[in-house]
Coordinates of C-alpha atoms in Angstrom, one line a residue:
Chain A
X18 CA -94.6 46.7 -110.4
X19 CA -92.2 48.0 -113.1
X20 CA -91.2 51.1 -110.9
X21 CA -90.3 48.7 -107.6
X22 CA -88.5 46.7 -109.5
X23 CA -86.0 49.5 -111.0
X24 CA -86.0 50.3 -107.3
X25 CA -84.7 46.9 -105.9
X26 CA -82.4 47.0 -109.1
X27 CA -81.0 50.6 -108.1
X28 CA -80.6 49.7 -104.7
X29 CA -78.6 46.2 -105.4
X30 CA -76.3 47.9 -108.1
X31 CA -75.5 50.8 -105.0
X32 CA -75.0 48.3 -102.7
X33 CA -72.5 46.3 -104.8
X34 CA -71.1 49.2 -106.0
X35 CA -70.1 50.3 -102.1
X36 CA -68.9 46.8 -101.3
X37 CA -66.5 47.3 -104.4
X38 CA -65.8 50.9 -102.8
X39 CA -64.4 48.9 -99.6
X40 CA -62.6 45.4 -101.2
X41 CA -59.0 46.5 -101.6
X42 CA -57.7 46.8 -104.7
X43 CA -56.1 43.5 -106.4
X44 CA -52.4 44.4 -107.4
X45 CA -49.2 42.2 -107.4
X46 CA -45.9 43.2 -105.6
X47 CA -43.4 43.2 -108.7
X48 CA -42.9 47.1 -108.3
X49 CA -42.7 47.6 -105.0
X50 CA -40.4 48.0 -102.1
X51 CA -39.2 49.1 -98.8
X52 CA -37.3 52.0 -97.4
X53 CA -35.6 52.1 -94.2
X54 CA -36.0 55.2 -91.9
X55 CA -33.2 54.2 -89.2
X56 CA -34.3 56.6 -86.8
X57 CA -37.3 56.3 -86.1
X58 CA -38.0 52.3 -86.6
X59 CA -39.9 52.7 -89.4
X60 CA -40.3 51.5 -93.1
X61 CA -42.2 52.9 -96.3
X62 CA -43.5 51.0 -98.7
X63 CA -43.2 52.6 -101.7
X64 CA -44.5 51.9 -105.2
X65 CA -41.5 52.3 -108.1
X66 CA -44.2 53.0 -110.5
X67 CA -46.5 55.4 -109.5
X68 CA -42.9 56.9 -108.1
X69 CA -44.3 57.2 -104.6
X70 CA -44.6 55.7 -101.1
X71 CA -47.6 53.8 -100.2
X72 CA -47.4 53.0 -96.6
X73 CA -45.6 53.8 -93.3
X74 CA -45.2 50.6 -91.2
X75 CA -44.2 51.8 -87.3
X76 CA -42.3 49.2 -84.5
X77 CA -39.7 47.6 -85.8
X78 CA -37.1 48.6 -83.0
X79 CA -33.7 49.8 -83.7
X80 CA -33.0 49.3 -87.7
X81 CA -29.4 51.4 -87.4
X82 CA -27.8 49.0 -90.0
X83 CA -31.1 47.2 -90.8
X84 CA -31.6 45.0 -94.0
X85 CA -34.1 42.7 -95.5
X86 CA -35.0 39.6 -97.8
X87 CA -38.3 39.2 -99.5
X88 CA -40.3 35.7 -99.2
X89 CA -40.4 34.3 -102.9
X90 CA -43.5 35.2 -103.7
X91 CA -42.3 38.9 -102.7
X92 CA -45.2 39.8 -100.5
X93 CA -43.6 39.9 -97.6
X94 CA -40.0 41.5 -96.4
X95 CA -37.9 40.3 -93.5
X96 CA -36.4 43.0 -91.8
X97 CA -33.4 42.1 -90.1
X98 CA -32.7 44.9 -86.7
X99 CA -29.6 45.8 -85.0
X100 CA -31.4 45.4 -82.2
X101 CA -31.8 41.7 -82.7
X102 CA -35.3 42.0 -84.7
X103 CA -36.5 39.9 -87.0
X104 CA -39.7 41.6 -88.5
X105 CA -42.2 40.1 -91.4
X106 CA -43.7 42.8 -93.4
X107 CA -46.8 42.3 -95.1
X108 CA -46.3 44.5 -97.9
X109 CA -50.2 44.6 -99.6
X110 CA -51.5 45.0 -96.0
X111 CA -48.8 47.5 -94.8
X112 CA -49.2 45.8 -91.2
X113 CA -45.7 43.9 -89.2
X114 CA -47.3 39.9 -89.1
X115 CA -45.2 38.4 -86.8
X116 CA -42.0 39.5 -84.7
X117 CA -39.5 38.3 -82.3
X118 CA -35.9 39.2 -80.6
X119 CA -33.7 36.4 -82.1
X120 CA -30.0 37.4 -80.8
X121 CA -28.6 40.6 -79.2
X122 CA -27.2 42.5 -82.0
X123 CA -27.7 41.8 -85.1
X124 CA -26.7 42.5 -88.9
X125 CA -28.6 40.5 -92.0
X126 CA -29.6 37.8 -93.0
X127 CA -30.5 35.6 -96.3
X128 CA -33.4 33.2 -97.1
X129 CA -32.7 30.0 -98.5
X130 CA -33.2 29.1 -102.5
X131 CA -36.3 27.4 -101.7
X132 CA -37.9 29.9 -99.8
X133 CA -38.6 27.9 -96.5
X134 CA -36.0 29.4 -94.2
X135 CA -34.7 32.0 -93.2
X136 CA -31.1 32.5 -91.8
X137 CA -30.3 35.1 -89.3
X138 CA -26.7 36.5 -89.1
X139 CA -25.8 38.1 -85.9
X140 CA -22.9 39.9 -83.8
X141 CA -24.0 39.1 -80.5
X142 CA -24.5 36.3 -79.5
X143 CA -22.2 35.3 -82.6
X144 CA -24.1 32.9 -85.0
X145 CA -26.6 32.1 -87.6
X146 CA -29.9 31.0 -86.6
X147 CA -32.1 29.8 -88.8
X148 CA -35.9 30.3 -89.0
X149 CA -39.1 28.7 -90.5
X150 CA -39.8 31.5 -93.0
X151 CA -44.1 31.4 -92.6
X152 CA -43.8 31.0 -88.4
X153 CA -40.6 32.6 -87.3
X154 CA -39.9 29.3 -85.5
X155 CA -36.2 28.4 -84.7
X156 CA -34.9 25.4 -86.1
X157 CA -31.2 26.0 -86.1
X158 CA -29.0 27.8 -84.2
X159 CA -25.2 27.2 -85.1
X160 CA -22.6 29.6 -82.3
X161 CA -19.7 30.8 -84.4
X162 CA -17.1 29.3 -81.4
X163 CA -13.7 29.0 -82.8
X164 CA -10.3 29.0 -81.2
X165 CA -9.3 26.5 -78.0
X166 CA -11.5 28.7 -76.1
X167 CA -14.5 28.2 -77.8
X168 CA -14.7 32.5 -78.0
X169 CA -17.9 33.2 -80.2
X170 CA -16.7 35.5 -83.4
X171 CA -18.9 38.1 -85.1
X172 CA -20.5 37.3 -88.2
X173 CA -20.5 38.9 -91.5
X174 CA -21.4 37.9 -95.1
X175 CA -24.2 35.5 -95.4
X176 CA -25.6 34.9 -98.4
X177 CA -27.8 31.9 -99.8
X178 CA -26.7 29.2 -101.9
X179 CA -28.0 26.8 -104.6
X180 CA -29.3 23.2 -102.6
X181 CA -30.5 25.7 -99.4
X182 CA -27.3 26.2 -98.3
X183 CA -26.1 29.1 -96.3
X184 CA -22.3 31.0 -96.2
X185 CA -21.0 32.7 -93.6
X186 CA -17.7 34.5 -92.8
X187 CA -16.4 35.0 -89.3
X188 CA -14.8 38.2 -88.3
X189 CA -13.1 37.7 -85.2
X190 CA -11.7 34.2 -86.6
X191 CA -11.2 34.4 -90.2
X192 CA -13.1 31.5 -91.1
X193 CA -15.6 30.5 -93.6
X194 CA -18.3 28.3 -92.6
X195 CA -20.9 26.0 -95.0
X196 CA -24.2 25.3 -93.6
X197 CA -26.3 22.9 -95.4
X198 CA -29.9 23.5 -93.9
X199 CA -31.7 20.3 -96.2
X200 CA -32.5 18.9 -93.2
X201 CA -32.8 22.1 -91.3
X202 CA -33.1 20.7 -87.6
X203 CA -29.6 18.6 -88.3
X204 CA -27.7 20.8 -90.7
X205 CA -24.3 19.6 -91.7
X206 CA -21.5 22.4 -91.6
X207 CA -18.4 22.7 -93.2
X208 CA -15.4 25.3 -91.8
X209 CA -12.8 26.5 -93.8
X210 CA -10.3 28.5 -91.6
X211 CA -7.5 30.5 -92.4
X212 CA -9.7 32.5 -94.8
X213 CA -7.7 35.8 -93.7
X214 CA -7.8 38.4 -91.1
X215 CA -11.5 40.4 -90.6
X216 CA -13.8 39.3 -93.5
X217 CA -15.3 42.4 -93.4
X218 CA -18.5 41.3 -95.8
X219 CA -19.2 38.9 -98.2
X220 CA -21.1 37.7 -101.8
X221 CA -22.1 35.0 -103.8
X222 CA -22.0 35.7 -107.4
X223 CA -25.5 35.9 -108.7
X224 CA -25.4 32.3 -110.7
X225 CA -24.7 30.7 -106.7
X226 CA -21.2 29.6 -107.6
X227 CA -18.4 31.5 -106.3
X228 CA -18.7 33.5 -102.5
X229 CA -15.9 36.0 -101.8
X230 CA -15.4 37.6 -98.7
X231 CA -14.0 40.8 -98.7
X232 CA -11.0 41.4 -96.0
X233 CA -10.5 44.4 -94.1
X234 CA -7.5 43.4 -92.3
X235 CA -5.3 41.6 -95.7
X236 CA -5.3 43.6 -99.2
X237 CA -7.0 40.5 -101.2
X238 CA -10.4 38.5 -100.8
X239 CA -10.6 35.2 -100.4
X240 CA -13.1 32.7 -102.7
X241 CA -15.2 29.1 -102.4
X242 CA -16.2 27.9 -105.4
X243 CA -19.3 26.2 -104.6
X244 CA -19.3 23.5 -107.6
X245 CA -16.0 22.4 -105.8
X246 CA -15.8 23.5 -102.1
X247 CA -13.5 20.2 -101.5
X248 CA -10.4 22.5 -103.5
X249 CA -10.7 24.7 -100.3
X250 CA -10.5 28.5 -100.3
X251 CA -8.7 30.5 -102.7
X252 CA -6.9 33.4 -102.5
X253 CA -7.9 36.3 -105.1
X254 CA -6.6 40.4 -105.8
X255 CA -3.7 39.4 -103.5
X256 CA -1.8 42.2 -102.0
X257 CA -3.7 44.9 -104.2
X258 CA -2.7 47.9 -101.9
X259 CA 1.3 46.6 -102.9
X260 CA 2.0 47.2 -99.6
X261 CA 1.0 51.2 -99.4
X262 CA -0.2 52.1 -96.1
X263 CA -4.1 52.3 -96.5
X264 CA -6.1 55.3 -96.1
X265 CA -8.5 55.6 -93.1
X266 CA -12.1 53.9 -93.9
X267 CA -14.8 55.8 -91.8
X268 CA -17.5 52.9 -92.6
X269 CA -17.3 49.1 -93.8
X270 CA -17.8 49.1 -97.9
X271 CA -20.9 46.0 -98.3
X272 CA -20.8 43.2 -101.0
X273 CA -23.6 41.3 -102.8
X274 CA -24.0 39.8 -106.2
X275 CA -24.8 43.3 -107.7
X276 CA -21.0 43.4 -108.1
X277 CA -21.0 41.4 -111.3
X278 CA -21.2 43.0 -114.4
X279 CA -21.0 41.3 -117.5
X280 CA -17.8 38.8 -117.0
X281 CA -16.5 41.6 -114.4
X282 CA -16.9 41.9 -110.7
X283 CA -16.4 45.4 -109.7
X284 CA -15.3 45.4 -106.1
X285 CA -14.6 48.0 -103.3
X286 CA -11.3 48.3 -102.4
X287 CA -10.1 48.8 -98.6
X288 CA -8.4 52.1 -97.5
X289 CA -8.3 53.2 -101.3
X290 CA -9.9 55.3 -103.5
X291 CA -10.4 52.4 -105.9
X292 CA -12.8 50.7 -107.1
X293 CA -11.4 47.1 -108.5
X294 CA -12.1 45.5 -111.7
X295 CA -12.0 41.5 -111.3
X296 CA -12.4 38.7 -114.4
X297 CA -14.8 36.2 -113.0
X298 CA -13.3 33.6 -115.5
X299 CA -9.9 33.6 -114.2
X300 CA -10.3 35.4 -111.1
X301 CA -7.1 37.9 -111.7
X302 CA -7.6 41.8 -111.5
X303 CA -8.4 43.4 -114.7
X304 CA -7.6 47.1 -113.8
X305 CA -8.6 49.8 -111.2
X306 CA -10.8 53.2 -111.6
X307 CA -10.1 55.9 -109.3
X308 CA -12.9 57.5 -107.6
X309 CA -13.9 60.2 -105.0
X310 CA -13.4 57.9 -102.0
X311 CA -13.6 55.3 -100.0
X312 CA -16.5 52.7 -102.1
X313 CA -19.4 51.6 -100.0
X314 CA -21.4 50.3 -102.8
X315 CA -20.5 49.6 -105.9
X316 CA -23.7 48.5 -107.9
X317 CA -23.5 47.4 -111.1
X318 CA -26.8 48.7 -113.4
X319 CA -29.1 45.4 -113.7
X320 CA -28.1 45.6 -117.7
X321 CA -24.5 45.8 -116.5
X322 CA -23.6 48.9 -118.5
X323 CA -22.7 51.2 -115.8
X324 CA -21.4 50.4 -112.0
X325 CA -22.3 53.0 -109.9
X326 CA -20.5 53.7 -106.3
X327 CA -21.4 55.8 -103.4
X328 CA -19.0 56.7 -100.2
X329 CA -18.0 56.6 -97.4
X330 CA -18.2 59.6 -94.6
X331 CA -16.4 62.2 -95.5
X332 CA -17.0 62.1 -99.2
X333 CA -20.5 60.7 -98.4
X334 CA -22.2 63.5 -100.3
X335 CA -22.1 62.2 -103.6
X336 CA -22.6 59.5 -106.0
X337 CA -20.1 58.5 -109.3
X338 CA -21.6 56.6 -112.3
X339 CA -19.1 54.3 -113.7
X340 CA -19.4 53.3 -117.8
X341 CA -18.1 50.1 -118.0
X342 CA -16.9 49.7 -121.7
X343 CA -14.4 53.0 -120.8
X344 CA -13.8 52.5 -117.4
X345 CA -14.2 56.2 -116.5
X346 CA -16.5 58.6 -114.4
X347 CA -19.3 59.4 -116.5
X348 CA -21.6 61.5 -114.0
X349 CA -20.8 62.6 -110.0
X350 CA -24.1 63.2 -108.8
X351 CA -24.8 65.2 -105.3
X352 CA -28.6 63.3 -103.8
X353 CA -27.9 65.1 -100.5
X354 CA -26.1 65.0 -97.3
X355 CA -25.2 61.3 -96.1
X356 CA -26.3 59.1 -99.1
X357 CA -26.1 55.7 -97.9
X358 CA -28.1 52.9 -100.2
X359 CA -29.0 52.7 -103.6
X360 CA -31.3 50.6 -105.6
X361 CA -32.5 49.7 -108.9
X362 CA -35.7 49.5 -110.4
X363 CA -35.6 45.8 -111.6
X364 CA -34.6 46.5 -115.3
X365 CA -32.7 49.5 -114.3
X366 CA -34.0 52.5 -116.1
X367 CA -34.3 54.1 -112.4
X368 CA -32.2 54.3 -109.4
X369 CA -33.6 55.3 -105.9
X370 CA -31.1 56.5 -103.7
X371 CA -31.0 57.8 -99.9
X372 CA -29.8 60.7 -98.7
X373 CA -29.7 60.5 -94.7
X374 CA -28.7 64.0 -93.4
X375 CA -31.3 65.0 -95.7
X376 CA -34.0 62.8 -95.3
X377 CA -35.1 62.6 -98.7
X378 CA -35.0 59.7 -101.0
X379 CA -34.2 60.7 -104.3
X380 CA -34.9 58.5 -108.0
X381 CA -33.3 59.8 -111.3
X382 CA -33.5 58.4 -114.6
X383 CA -30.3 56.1 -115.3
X384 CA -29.9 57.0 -118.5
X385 CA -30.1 61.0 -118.7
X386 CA -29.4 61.1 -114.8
X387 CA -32.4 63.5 -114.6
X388 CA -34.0 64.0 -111.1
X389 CA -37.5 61.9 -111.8
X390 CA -38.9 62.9 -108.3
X391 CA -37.6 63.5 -104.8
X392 CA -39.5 61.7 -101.8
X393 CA -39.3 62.8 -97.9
X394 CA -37.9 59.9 -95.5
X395 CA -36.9 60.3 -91.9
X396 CA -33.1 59.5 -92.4
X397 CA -33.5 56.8 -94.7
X398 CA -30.7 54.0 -95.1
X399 CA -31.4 50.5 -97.4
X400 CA -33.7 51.1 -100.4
X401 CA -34.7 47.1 -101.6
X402 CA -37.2 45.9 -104.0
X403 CA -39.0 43.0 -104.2
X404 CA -36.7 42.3 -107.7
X405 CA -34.6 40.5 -104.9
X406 CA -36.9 38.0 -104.2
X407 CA -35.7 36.0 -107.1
X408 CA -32.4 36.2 -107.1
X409 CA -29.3 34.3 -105.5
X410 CA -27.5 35.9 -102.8
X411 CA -30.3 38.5 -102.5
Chain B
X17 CA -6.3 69.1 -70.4
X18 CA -4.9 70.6 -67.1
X19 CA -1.4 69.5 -66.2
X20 CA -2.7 67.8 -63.1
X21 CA -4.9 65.3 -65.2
X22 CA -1.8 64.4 -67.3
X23 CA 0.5 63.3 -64.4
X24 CA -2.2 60.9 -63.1
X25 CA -2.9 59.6 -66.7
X26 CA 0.9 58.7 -66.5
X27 CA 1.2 57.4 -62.8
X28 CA -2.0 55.2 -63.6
X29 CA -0.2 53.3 -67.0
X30 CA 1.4 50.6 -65.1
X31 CA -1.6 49.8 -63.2
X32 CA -3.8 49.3 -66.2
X33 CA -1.4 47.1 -68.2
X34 CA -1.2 45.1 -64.8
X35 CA -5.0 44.5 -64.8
X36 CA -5.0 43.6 -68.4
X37 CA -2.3 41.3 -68.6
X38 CA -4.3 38.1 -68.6
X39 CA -6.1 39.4 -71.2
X40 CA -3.7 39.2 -74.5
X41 CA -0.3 41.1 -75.4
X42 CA -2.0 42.6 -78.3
X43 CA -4.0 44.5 -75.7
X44 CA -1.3 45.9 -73.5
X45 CA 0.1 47.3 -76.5
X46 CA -2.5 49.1 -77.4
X47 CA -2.6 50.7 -74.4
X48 CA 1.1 51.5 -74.3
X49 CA 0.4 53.1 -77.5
X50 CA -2.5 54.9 -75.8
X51 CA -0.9 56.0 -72.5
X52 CA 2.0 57.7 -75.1
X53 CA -0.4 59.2 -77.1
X54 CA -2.0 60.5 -74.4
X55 CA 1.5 61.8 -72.8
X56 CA 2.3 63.7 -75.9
X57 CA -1.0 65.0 -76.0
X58 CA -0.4 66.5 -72.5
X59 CA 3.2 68.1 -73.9
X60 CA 1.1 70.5 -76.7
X61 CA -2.3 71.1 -74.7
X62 CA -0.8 74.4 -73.4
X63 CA -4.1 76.1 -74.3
X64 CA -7.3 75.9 -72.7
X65 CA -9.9 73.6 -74.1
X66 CA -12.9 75.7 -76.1
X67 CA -16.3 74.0 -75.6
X68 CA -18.1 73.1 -78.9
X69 CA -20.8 75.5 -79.0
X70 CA -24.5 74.4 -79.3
X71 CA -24.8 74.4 -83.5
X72 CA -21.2 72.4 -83.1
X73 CA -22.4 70.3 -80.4
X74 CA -25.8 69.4 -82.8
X75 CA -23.3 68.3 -85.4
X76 CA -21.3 66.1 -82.6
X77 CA -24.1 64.3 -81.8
X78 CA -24.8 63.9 -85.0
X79 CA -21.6 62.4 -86.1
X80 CA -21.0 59.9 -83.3
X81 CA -24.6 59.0 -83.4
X82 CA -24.8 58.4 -87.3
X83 CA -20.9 58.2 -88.5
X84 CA -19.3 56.0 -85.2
X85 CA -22.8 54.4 -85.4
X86 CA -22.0 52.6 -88.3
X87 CA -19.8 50.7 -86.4
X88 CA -20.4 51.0 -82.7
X89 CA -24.8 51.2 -83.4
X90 CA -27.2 54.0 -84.0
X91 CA -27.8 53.3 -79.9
X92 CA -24.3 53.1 -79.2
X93 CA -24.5 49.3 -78.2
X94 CA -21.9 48.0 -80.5
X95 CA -21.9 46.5 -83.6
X96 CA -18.1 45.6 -85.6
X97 CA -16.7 48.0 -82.9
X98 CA -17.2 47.7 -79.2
X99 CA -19.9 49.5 -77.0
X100 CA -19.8 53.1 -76.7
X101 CA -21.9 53.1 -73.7
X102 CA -21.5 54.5 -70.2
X103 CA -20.9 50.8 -68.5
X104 CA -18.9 50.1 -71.1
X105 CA -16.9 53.6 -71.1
X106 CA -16.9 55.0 -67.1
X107 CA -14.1 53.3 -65.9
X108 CA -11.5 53.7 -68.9
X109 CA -9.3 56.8 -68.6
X110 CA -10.6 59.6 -70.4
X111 CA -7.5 60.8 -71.8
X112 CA -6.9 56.7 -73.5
X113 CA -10.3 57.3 -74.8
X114 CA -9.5 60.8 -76.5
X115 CA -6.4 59.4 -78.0
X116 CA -8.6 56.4 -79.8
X117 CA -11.1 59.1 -81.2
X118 CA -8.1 61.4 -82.3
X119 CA -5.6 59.2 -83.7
X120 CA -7.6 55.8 -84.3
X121 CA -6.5 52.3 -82.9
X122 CA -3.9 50.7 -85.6
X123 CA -4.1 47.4 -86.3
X124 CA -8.3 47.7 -85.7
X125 CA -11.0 49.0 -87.9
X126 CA -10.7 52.3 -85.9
X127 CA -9.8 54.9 -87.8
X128 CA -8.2 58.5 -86.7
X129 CA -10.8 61.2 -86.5
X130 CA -8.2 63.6 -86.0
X131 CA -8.8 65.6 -89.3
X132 CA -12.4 66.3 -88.5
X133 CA -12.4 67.1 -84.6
X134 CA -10.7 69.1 -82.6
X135 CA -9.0 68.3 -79.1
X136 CA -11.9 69.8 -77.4
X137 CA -14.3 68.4 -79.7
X138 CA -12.9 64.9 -78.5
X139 CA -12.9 65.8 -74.6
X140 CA -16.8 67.2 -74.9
X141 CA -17.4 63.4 -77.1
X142 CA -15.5 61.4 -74.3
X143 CA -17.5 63.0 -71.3
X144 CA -20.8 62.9 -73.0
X145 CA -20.6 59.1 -73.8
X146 CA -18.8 58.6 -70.3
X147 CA -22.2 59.8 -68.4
X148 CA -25.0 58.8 -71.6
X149 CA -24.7 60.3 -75.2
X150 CA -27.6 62.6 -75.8
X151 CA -29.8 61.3 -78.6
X152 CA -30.5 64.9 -80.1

C-alpha cells in the first residue's frame, strides 16, 4: 500500500500545483496605471514598478484628447473619449467592463469624493452628465444653456469637490456652475456668471477649497472659494500680460491640483512664455519664470520641490525642470518629438512622460534626470496612475 | 492663386455678409477681415503655387491631424474649435479659409500658422479637408 499511497500523494500535490499554475496572481493596484495611445483607441496598462506595460486594452473609440479617473478602490479607470465614450477599465483583468456613448464630443470628466458617481463633461451636446459609477447609469444630466436663447456653451474644467459636489466652467458663456449631486437624481446647482471671457480649463486646489478657472480670452483667472461660495467669484493675477499683445498659443495649457506646490500655485500663463508663481494664502502673484514656450503642464513634483512644464507645438520637443526654492531652470530635457503628458510615480522619485511623434513613453529618475527605461506606445498622450484615485480634483 | 479666383473671392464678399447678417456682427467682421485678407493675398500671389511634395505632404497630415487636432479633434469633428470636416468646410470660400489657417482669426483661440506653412502649403490643407482629410 505504501507505494500507492505516495502515488495518490504525487498526483494531488501536481494537480494542486497546476491549479496554482492557472489562478492569477493576487496583486493590488497601487503601482499601476494607464497610457493612452490616441491613435489607435487603445490603452496600456503598465506597471510603475517592474517599469513596464502589462496589458493592451483595444476599443475604446476615438481617445484624441482622452482622459480618465480611477474608482476609489483604484481598480478600475474611466476613460473619458472625444468621441463621447465613457469606458470602465478593469485594470487586474485588462478587459473594457462596460461602455456606452454619453454625448457627442466629449472632454473629461471627474468622480465624486465618495466614489459613487461619475460626472461627464462634454462639448457637444454642452453639459455634465452624471453617472452611477458601478452601472454607467444616467442619473443627471444638467445642459449648459445660458444666454436669452438658451444656446448650450462648451464645457471645460470639472473637477470634484468635498460633500460630492461637482465644478464646472462654461466656455462659450463665462460662467461657473456648482452642482451639488447629494441627491444625485435632483441636484441643486448654483451659477455664478460673469466669470470672464473663455475659461479655458479649470482646478480645484488639492485640499477641495479653492477652484480657479484659467481664462484664455482675459489675462487673470478667476476663483470660488468653496468654504464660502456665497462671497461670489473672485478675480485673481489680474491683467498679468499688462496689456502686451499675447503670443500665439498652438494648444490649450490644462489645470489640475498638481499646480500647488508648497504654499505656491504654479500656473500656465496665456500667450507667454511664463510660467506664474501664485501665494495660495493671499491669492496675489509672487513672481514669474521664463521658460521655452508656451506651458501646457506645469506639474509640480508630489514632494513639491521641483515644478516641471512641458509645451506647446512648436517647442513641443522638450521638457524644463523647475527648482522651486531658486525659481530657475534646472534641467531641459528632450523625451522625443511631440511630448504631451507627464506623470509621477506617487511619491515622485520617477516621472513617465510621452513623446507622441515618437511613440515612445519615456521614465527618468527625478532626481539625477537619468533615462530609467524607454517604453514603445502608439502615439501616446495622458499618462495617469491610480495615485489619483485618492486625491481631490483628480 | 490665379487672378481669376481672386476677382470672384471679391465679387462674392457682399453676398456672404448678407447671408450671415442674422447671425451676430461679430461674425460679419470676421469675415470682412477675411475677404481683406484674402484681397491682399491675391495682390502678392504673383508666383505659381508649388505643391507640397509627398515627405511634406506626410508632415501636413500630420500637423492638422495631431497639432489643429488638439482643438478641432484627432477626427476633425471639432472639439474648442469648429469642425474641420467636408460638410462643415465645402461651401465656405477657399480663399476665407486659407486666410484663417495663415494669419489666425483674432479675437478667437485661432492662432496664425503663418510662420510654419507656406501659401501653397495652406491651398493643398484647404482642398484636402474641403473634399475629406486623408488619415495617413
Amino acid at each position: 500500500m505504501k507505494p500507492l499511497q505516495f502515488v495518490k500523494t504525487a498526483l494531488l500535490a501536481a494537480v494542486l500545483a497546476l491549479a496554482g499554475c492557472t489562478a492569477p496572481a493576487l496583486r493590488g493596484t497601487g503601482d499601476l496605471g494607464v497610457v493612452i495611445e490616441r491613435a489607435s483607441g487603445t490603452v496600456q496598462i503598465v506597471d510603475t514598478t517592474q517599469l513596464k506595460s502589462i496589458a493592451t486594452v483595444p476599443g475604446l473609440g476615438d481617445l484624441s484628447h482622452a482622459s480618465l479617473v480611477y474608482s476609489r478602490d483604484g481598480r478600475y479607470a474611466y476613460v473619458f473619449g472625444r468621441d463621447g465614450g465613457l469606458s470602465k477599465v478593469d485594470l487586474l483583468k485588462g478587459v473594457v467592463e462596460r461602455r456606452i456613448i454619453q454625448a457627442g464630443n466629449s472632454i473629461g470628466g471627474a468622480v465624486s469624493q465618495d466614489g459613487s458617481l461619475i460626472a461627464a463633461q462634454n462639448y457637444a451636446p454642452g453639459g455634465v452628465k452624471v453617472f452611477r459609477a458601478d452601472t454607467l447609469e444616467l442619473l443627471a444630466d444638467v445642459p449648459a444653456e445660458y444666454g436669452a436663447q438658451g444656446q448650450r456653451s462648451k464645457v471645460v474644467g470639472l473637477a470634484d469637490a468635498p460633500g460630492n459636489r461637482f465644478v464646472w466652467s462654461l466656455f462659450d458663456a463665462g460662467e461657473i456652475w456648482v452642482g451639488d449631486f447629494s441627491d444625485p437624481r435632483a441636484p441643486r446647482i448654483d451659477k455664478y456668471r460673469n466669470a470672464g471671457r473663455e475659461p479655458y480649463d479649470g482646478m480645484i486646489t488639492p485640499d477641495g477649497r479653492y477652484y480657479l478657472a484659467g481664462l484664455f480670452g482675459e489675462d487673470g483667472m478667476a476663483m470660488l472659494d468653496m468654504w464660502h461660495p456665497e462671497k461670489g467669484l473672485r478675480r485673481i493675477l489680474d491683467g498679468y500680460g499688462k496689456g502686451q499683445e499675447k503670443l500665439p498659443v498652438y494648444k490649450m495649457p490644462h489645470l489640475r491640483g498638481w499646480a500647488v506646490a508648497g504654499k505656491y500655485a504654479y500656473v500656465p500663463a496665456i500667450g507667454r512664455h511664463e510660467v506664474l508663481v501664485v501665494d495660495t494664502e493671499t491669492w496675489k502673484e509672487a513672481g514669474r519664470i521664463a521658460v521655452a514656450g508656451q506651458p501646457v503642464f506645469v506639474m509640480a513634483r508630489p514632494d513639491g520641490r521641483q515644478v516641471w512644464v512641458n509645451f506647446a507645438f512648436p517647442d513641443n520637443g522638450s521638457v524644463q525642470v523647475i527648482d522651486v526654492e531658486t525659481r530657475s531652470i534646472v534641467k531641459r530635457l528632450e523625451p522625443g518629438r511631440a511630448v504631451l503628458h507627464m506623470e509621477f510615480t506617487p511619491r515622485g522619485e520617477s516621472v513617465w512622460i510621452s513623446a507622441r511623434d515618437d511613440n515612445r513613453v519615456v521614465v527618468y529618475d527625478t532626481a539625477s534626470f537619468a533615462q530609467r527605461v524607454v517604453l514603445p506606445a502608439a502615439a501616446p498622450s495622458g499618462i495617469f496612475f491610480t495615485t489619483r484615485a485618492g486625491r481631490t480634483g483628480f | 492663386m490665379n487672378p481669376a479666383t481672386c476677382a470672384s473671392t471679391r465679387r462674392a464678399t457682399s453676398p456672404q455678409a448678407r447671408r450671415f447678417n442674422r447671425i451676430s456682427s461679430r461674425i460679419i467682421a470676421a469675415l470682412f477681415m477675411l475677404a481683406g485678407a484674402a484681397a491682399a493675398d491675391c495682390a502678392s500671389a504673383a508666383e505659381p503655387a508649388t505643391q507640397p511634395d509627398a515627405a511634406r505632404r506626410s508632415e501636413l497630415i500630420t500637423l492638422v491631424r495631431q497639432d489643429c487636432g488638439s482643438c478641432h479633434g484627432l477626427t476633425l469633428k471639432g472639439g474648442l474649435g469648429p469642425a474641420l470636416l467636408p460638410e462643415a468646410l465645402h461651401d465656405k470660400p477657399a480663399d476665407s479659409l486659407k486666410a484663417t489657417i495663415l494669419q489666425g482669426r483674432p479675437g478667437t483661440a485661432m492662432p496664425p500658422w503663418r510662420r510654419f506653412l507656406t501659401e501653397a502649403e495652406a491651398d493643398w490643407i484647404v482642398t484636402n479637408l474641403q473634399k475629406g482629410f486623408p488619415s495617413d
